[in-house]
PDB file of N, CA and C in Angstrom:
ATOM      1  N   UNK A  19       0.840  -1.176   0.000  1.00 58.00           N
ATOM      2  CA  UNK A  19       0.000   0.000   0.000  1.00 58.00           C
ATOM      3  C   UNK A  19       0.889   1.244   0.000  1.00 58.00           C
ATOM      4  N   UNK A  20       0.621   2.137  -0.916  1.00 66.00           N
ATOM      5  CA  UNK A  20       1.403   3.367  -1.016  1.00 66.00           C
ATOM      6  C   UNK A  20       0.673   4.499  -0.305  1.00 66.00           C
ATOM      7  N   UNK A  21       1.406   5.439   0.258  1.00 72.00           N
ATOM      8  CA  UNK A  21       0.753   6.530   0.983  1.00 72.00           C
ATOM      9  C   UNK A  21       0.057   7.492   0.024  1.00 72.00           C
ATOM     10  N   UNK A  22      -1.000   8.111   0.500  1.00 78.00           N
ATOM     11  CA  UNK A  22      -1.730   9.105  -0.285  1.00 78.00           C
ATOM     12  C   UNK A  22      -1.004  10.445  -0.155  1.00 78.00           C
ATOM     13  N   UNK A  23      -0.503  10.955  -1.266  1.00 80.00           N
ATOM     14  CA  UNK A  23       0.268  12.200  -1.254  1.00 80.00           C
ATOM     15  C   UNK A  23      -0.540  13.404  -1.711  1.00 80.00           C
ATOM     16  N   UNK A  24      -1.854  13.268  -1.740  1.00 83.00           N
ATOM     17  CA  UNK A  24      -2.686  14.365  -2.227  1.00 83.00           C
ATOM     18  C   UNK A  24      -2.612  15.580  -1.312  1.00 83.00           C
ATOM     19  N   UNK A  25      -2.818  15.400  -0.030  1.00 86.00           N
ATOM     20  CA  UNK A  25      -2.804  16.525   0.906  1.00 86.00           C
ATOM     21  C   UNK A  25      -1.434  17.195   0.994  1.00 86.00           C
ATOM     22  N   UNK A  26      -0.326  16.447   1.148  1.00 87.00           N
ATOM     23  CA  UNK A  26       0.975  17.132   1.172  1.00 87.00           C
ATOM     24  C   UNK A  26       1.273  17.879  -0.136  1.00 87.00           C
ATOM     25  N   UNK A  27       0.836  17.323  -1.261  1.00 87.00           N
ATOM     26  CA  UNK A  27       1.051  18.006  -2.538  1.00 87.00           C
ATOM     27  C   UNK A  27       0.299  19.312  -2.608  1.00 87.00           C
ATOM     28  N   UNK A  28      -0.957  19.292  -2.150  1.00 89.00           N
ATOM     29  CA  UNK A  28      -1.756  20.523  -2.168  1.00 89.00           C
ATOM     30  C   UNK A  28      -1.182  21.573  -1.223  1.00 89.00           C
ATOM     31  N   UNK A  29      -0.749  21.137  -0.055  1.00 91.00           N
ATOM     32  CA  UNK A  29      -0.172  22.081   0.919  1.00 91.00           C
ATOM     33  C   UNK A  29       1.120  22.680   0.377  1.00 91.00           C
ATOM     34  N   UNK A  30       1.958  21.857  -0.254  1.00 90.00           N
ATOM     35  CA  UNK A  30       3.217  22.345  -0.798  1.00 90.00           C
ATOM     36  C   UNK A  30       2.976  23.363  -1.907  1.00 90.00           C
ATOM     37  N   UNK A  31       2.061  23.063  -2.813  1.00 92.00           N
ATOM     38  CA  UNK A  31       1.782  23.987  -3.911  1.00 92.00           C
ATOM     39  C   UNK A  31       1.205  25.296  -3.392  1.00 92.00           C
ATOM     40  N   UNK A  32       0.201  25.233  -2.529  1.00 93.00           N
ATOM     41  CA  UNK A  32      -0.428  26.468  -2.054  1.00 93.00           C
ATOM     42  C   UNK A  32       0.515  27.312  -1.211  1.00 93.00           C
ATOM     43  N   UNK A  33       1.342  26.677  -0.404  1.00 93.00           N
ATOM     44  CA  UNK A  33       2.309  27.432   0.404  1.00 93.00           C
ATOM     45  C   UNK A  33       3.325  28.143  -0.474  1.00 93.00           C
ATOM     46  N   UNK A  34       3.805  27.459  -1.511  1.00 93.00           N
ATOM     47  CA  UNK A  34       4.785  28.075  -2.408  1.00 93.00           C
ATOM     48  C   UNK A  34       4.175  29.214  -3.197  1.00 93.00           C
ATOM     49  N   UNK A  35       2.915  29.066  -3.612  1.00 93.00           N
ATOM     50  CA  UNK A  35       2.260  30.146  -4.350  1.00 93.00           C
ATOM     51  C   UNK A  35       2.062  31.365  -3.459  1.00 93.00           C
ATOM     52  N   UNK A  36       1.665  31.150  -2.216  1.00 94.00           N
ATOM     53  CA  UNK A  36       1.488  32.269  -1.284  1.00 94.00           C
ATOM     54  C   UNK A  36       2.821  32.946  -0.999  1.00 94.00           C
ATOM     55  N   UNK A  37       3.868  32.167  -0.757  1.00 93.00           N
ATOM     56  CA  UNK A  37       5.188  32.746  -0.491  1.00 93.00           C
ATOM     57  C   UNK A  37       5.696  33.513  -1.710  1.00 93.00           C
ATOM     58  N   UNK A  38       5.471  32.973  -2.903  1.00 92.00           N
ATOM     59  CA  UNK A  38       5.869  33.681  -4.118  1.00 92.00           C
ATOM     60  C   UNK A  38       5.115  34.988  -4.281  1.00 92.00           C
ATOM     61  N   UNK A  39       3.830  34.984  -3.956  1.00 92.00           N
ATOM     62  CA  UNK A  39       3.044  36.219  -4.024  1.00 92.00           C
ATOM     63  C   UNK A  39       3.530  37.267  -3.042  1.00 92.00           C
ATOM     64  N   UNK A  40       3.925  36.832  -1.864  1.00 92.00           N
ATOM     65  CA  UNK A  40       4.469  37.770  -0.873  1.00 92.00           C
ATOM     66  C   UNK A  40       5.781  38.374  -1.382  1.00 92.00           C
ATOM     67  N   UNK A  41       6.646  37.541  -1.958  1.00 90.00           N
ATOM     68  CA  UNK A  41       7.911  38.053  -2.492  1.00 90.00           C
ATOM     69  C   UNK A  41       7.682  39.027  -3.645  1.00 90.00           C
ATOM     70  N   UNK A  42       6.739  38.716  -4.508  1.00 90.00           N
ATOM     71  CA  UNK A  42       6.442  39.633  -5.615  1.00 90.00           C
ATOM     72  C   UNK A  42       5.878  40.941  -5.073  1.00 90.00           C
ATOM     73  N   UNK A  43       5.024  40.860  -4.064  1.00 90.00           N
ATOM     74  CA  UNK A  43       4.497  42.073  -3.451  1.00 90.00           C
ATOM     75  C   UNK A  43       5.589  42.928  -2.832  1.00 90.00           C
ATOM     76  N   UNK A  44       6.560  42.289  -2.198  1.00 88.00           N
ATOM     77  CA  UNK A  44       7.673  43.044  -1.628  1.00 88.00           C
ATOM     78  C   UNK A  44       8.506  43.700  -2.721  1.00 88.00           C
ATOM     79  N   UNK A  45       8.679  43.024  -3.839  1.00 87.00           N
ATOM     80  CA  UNK A  45       9.438  43.604  -4.950  1.00 87.00           C
ATOM     81  C   UNK A  45       8.690  44.782  -5.569  1.00 87.00           C
ATOM     82  N   UNK A  46       7.370  44.717  -5.610  1.00 90.00           N
ATOM     83  CA  UNK A  46       6.583  45.819  -6.174  1.00 90.00           C
ATOM     84  C   UNK A  46       6.772  47.082  -5.345  1.00 90.00           C
ATOM     85  N   UNK A  47       6.834  46.947  -4.033  1.00 88.00           N
ATOM     86  CA  UNK A  47       7.014  48.106  -3.168  1.00 88.00           C
ATOM     87  C   UNK A  47       8.487  48.452  -2.957  1.00 88.00           C
ATOM     88  N   UNK A  48       9.344  47.927  -3.810  1.00 85.00           N
ATOM     89  CA  UNK A  48      10.775  48.256  -3.845  1.00 85.00           C
ATOM     90  C   UNK A  48      11.486  47.919  -2.542  1.00 85.00           C
ATOM     91  N   UNK A  49      11.102  46.847  -1.921  1.00 82.00           N
ATOM     92  CA  UNK A  49      11.812  46.357  -0.744  1.00 82.00           C
ATOM     93  C   UNK A  49      12.800  45.310  -1.240  1.00 82.00           C
ATOM     94  N   UNK A  50      14.065  45.606  -1.132  1.00 83.00           N
ATOM     95  CA  UNK A  50      15.082  44.702  -1.641  1.00 83.00           C
ATOM     96  C   UNK A  50      15.380  43.594  -0.644  1.00 83.00           C
ATOM     97  N   UNK A  51      15.270  42.395  -1.122  1.00 82.00           N
ATOM     98  CA  UNK A  51      15.615  41.228  -0.323  1.00 82.00           C
ATOM     99  C   UNK A  51      16.748  40.490  -1.019  1.00 82.00           C
ATOM    100  N   UNK A  52      17.742  40.043  -0.261  1.00 87.00           N
ATOM    101  CA  UNK A  52      18.835  39.314  -0.908  1.00 87.00           C
ATOM    102  C   UNK A  52      18.371  37.944  -1.400  1.00 87.00           C
ATOM    103  N   UNK A  53      18.894  37.547  -2.534  1.00 88.00           N
ATOM    104  CA  UNK A  53      18.656  36.220  -3.125  1.00 88.00           C
ATOM    105  C   UNK A  53      17.190  35.968  -3.481  1.00 88.00           C
ATOM    106  N   UNK A  54      16.452  37.021  -3.800  1.00 85.00           N
ATOM    107  CA  UNK A  54      15.048  36.843  -4.142  1.00 85.00           C
ATOM    108  C   UNK A  54      14.879  35.992  -5.390  1.00 85.00           C
ATOM    109  N   UNK A  55      15.732  36.178  -6.375  1.00 87.00           N
ATOM    110  CA  UNK A  55      15.644  35.387  -7.599  1.00 87.00           C
ATOM    111  C   UNK A  55      15.846  33.911  -7.342  1.00 87.00           C
ATOM    112  N   UNK A  56      16.812  33.600  -6.494  1.00 92.00           N
ATOM    113  CA  UNK A  56      17.068  32.205  -6.160  1.00 92.00           C
ATOM    114  C   UNK A  56      15.911  31.577  -5.386  1.00 92.00           C
ATOM    115  N   UNK A  57      15.321  32.360  -4.499  1.00 91.00           N
ATOM    116  CA  UNK A  57      14.182  31.865  -3.726  1.00 91.00           C
ATOM    117  C   UNK A  57      12.999  31.605  -4.643  1.00 91.00           C
ATOM    118  N   UNK A  58      12.779  32.489  -5.625  1.00 91.00           N
ATOM    119  CA  UNK A  58      11.670  32.291  -6.562  1.00 91.00           C
ATOM    120  C   UNK A  58      11.880  31.035  -7.407  1.00 91.00           C
ATOM    121  N   UNK A  59      13.102  30.779  -7.812  1.00 93.00           N
ATOM    122  CA  UNK A  59      13.389  29.558  -8.578  1.00 93.00           C
ATOM    123  C   UNK A  59      13.161  28.328  -7.712  1.00 93.00           C
ATOM    124  N   UNK A  60      13.573  28.382  -6.466  1.00 93.00           N
ATOM    125  CA  UNK A  60      13.350  27.256  -5.556  1.00 93.00           C
ATOM    126  C   UNK A  60      11.857  27.032  -5.321  1.00 93.00           C
ATOM    127  N   UNK A  61      11.088  28.108  -5.188  1.00 93.00           N
ATOM    128  CA  UNK A  61       9.650  27.969  -5.010  1.00 93.00           C
ATOM    129  C   UNK A  61       9.002  27.355  -6.247  1.00 93.00           C
ATOM    130  N   UNK A  62       9.465  27.768  -7.418  1.00 93.00           N
ATOM    131  CA  UNK A  62       8.930  27.186  -8.658  1.00 93.00           C
ATOM    132  C   UNK A  62       9.236  25.696  -8.728  1.00 93.00           C
ATOM    133  N   UNK A  63      10.431  25.311  -8.315  1.00 94.00           N
ATOM    134  CA  UNK A  63      10.780  23.885  -8.309  1.00 94.00           C
ATOM    135  C   UNK A  63       9.907  23.113  -7.314  1.00 94.00           C
ATOM    136  N   UNK A  64       9.603  23.715  -6.178  1.00 92.00           N
ATOM    137  CA  UNK A  64       8.740  23.056  -5.198  1.00 92.00           C
ATOM    138  C   UNK A  64       7.303  22.928  -5.691  1.00 92.00           C
ATOM    139  N   UNK A  65       6.844  23.910  -6.471  1.00 93.00           N
ATOM    140  CA  UNK A  65       5.512  23.807  -7.061  1.00 93.00           C
ATOM    141  C   UNK A  65       5.459  22.639  -8.034  1.00 93.00           C
ATOM    142  N   UNK A  66       6.507  22.478  -8.833  1.00 93.00           N
ATOM    143  CA  UNK A  66       6.571  21.348  -9.762  1.00 93.00           C
ATOM    144  C   UNK A  66       6.603  20.032  -8.987  1.00 93.00           C
ATOM    145  N   UNK A  67       7.347  19.980  -7.903  1.00 91.00           N
ATOM    146  CA  UNK A  67       7.397  18.778  -7.077  1.00 91.00           C
ATOM    147  C   UNK A  67       6.019  18.456  -6.491  1.00 91.00           C
ATOM    148  N   UNK A  68       5.325  19.477  -6.004  1.00 90.00           N
ATOM    149  CA  UNK A  68       3.985  19.264  -5.462  1.00 90.00           C
ATOM    150  C   UNK A  68       3.001  18.809  -6.525  1.00 90.00           C
ATOM    151  N   UNK A  69       3.108  19.373  -7.722  1.00 89.00           N
ATOM    152  CA  UNK A  69       2.232  18.941  -8.818  1.00 89.00           C
ATOM    153  C   UNK A  69       2.517  17.488  -9.197  1.00 89.00           C
ATOM    154  N   UNK A  70       3.783  17.105  -9.174  1.00 88.00           N
ATOM    155  CA  UNK A  70       4.139  15.712  -9.456  1.00 88.00           C
ATOM    156  C   UNK A  70       3.545  14.787  -8.403  1.00 88.00           C
ATOM    157  N   UNK A  71       3.591  15.200  -7.150  1.00 86.00           N
ATOM    158  CA  UNK A  71       2.991  14.402  -6.082  1.00 86.00           C
ATOM    159  C   UNK A  71       1.492  14.225  -6.312  1.00 86.00           C
ATOM    160  N   UNK A  72       0.817  15.304  -6.734  1.00 86.00           N
ATOM    161  CA  UNK A  72      -0.614  15.214  -6.987  1.00 86.00           C
ATOM    162  C   UNK A  72      -0.930  14.285  -8.144  1.00 86.00           C
ATOM    163  N   UNK A  73      -0.170  14.409  -9.233  1.00 84.00           N
ATOM    164  CA  UNK A  73      -0.418  13.578 -10.406  1.00 84.00           C
ATOM    165  C   UNK A  73      -0.186  12.111 -10.083  1.00 84.00           C
ATOM    166  N   UNK A  74       0.916  11.811  -9.418  1.00 82.00           N
ATOM    167  CA  UNK A  74       1.198  10.421  -9.080  1.00 82.00           C
ATOM    168  C   UNK A  74       0.173   9.861  -8.102  1.00 82.00           C
ATOM    169  N   UNK A  75      -0.292  10.675  -7.180  1.00 81.00           N
ATOM    170  CA  UNK A  75      -1.289  10.221  -6.224  1.00 81.00           C
ATOM    171  C   UNK A  75      -2.611   9.925  -6.929  1.00 81.00           C
ATOM    172  N   UNK A  76      -2.983  10.767  -7.885  1.00 75.00           N
ATOM    173  CA  UNK A  76      -4.230  10.542  -8.623  1.00 75.00           C
ATOM    174  C   UNK A  76      -4.126   9.302  -9.495  1.00 75.00           C
ATOM    175  N   UNK A  77      -2.979   9.060 -10.068  1.00 70.00           N
ATOM    176  CA  UNK A  77      -2.810   7.859 -10.889  1.00 70.00           C
ATOM    177  C   UNK A  77      -2.894   6.604 -10.042  1.00 70.00           C
ATOM    178  N   UNK A  78      -2.364   6.648  -8.835  1.00 61.00           N
ATOM    179  CA  UNK A  78      -2.395   5.471  -7.965  1.00 61.00           C
ATOM    180  C   UNK A  78      -3.804   5.170  -7.490  1.00 61.00           C
ATOM    181  N   UNK A  79      -4.640   6.178  -7.371  1.00 61.00           N
ATOM    182  CA  UNK A  79      -6.012   5.950  -6.921  1.00 61.00           C
ATOM    183  C   UNK A  79      -6.825   5.220  -7.979  1.00 61.00           C
ATOM    184  N   UNK A  80      -6.455   5.363  -9.250  1.00 61.00           N
ATOM    185  CA  UNK A  80      -7.193   4.711 -10.316  1.00 61.00           C
ATOM    186  C   UNK A  80      -6.753   3.272 -10.554  1.00 61.00           C
ATOM    187  N   UNK A  81      -5.701   2.827  -9.880  1.00 60.00           N
ATOM    188  CA  UNK A  81      -5.241   1.452 -10.060  1.00 60.00           C
ATOM    189  C   UNK A  81      -6.194   0.477  -9.384  1.00 60.00           C
ATOM    190  N   UNK A  82      -6.236  -0.715  -9.911  1.00 54.00           N
ATOM    191  CA  UNK A  82      -7.066  -1.758  -9.352  1.00 54.00           C
ATOM    192  C   UNK A  82      -6.241  -2.560  -8.331  1.00 54.00           C
ATOM    193  N   UNK A  83      -6.593  -2.529  -7.038  1.00 50.00           N
ATOM    194  CA  UNK A  83      -5.765  -3.199  -6.038  1.00 50.00           C
ATOM    195  C   UNK A  83      -5.788  -4.718  -6.183  1.00 50.00           C
ATOM    196  N   UNK A  84      -6.782  -5.283  -6.827  1.00 51.00           N
ATOM    197  CA  UNK A  84      -6.841  -6.729  -6.965  1.00 51.00           C
ATOM    198  C   UNK A  84      -5.788  -7.262  -7.947  1.00 51.00           C
ATOM    199  N   UNK A  85      -5.249  -6.415  -8.779  1.00 54.00           N
ATOM    200  CA  UNK A  85      -4.227  -6.841  -9.747  1.00 54.00           C
ATOM    201  C   UNK A  85      -2.843  -6.947  -9.135  1.00 54.00           C
ATOM    202  N   UNK A  86      -2.646  -6.420  -7.972  1.00 51.00           N
ATOM    203  CA  UNK A  86      -1.307  -6.403  -7.374  1.00 51.00           C
ATOM    204  C   UNK A  86      -1.033  -7.629  -6.577  1.00 51.00           C
TER     205      UNK A  86
END
């Protein structure tokens, strides 16, 4: 039995989107933060990771357990 990764995937994606929005808002008001570009790239990578978790979790739910 594999763990259901739907909830952690959703939490990871939504948290990264909120954090990215906060960083963009800070940049709009000309508040300089060090390494903002690197943080945005890391957040984008985490969003992709969370989306992968969601896709894989949805695919596993459609499998037939009697075949295993």
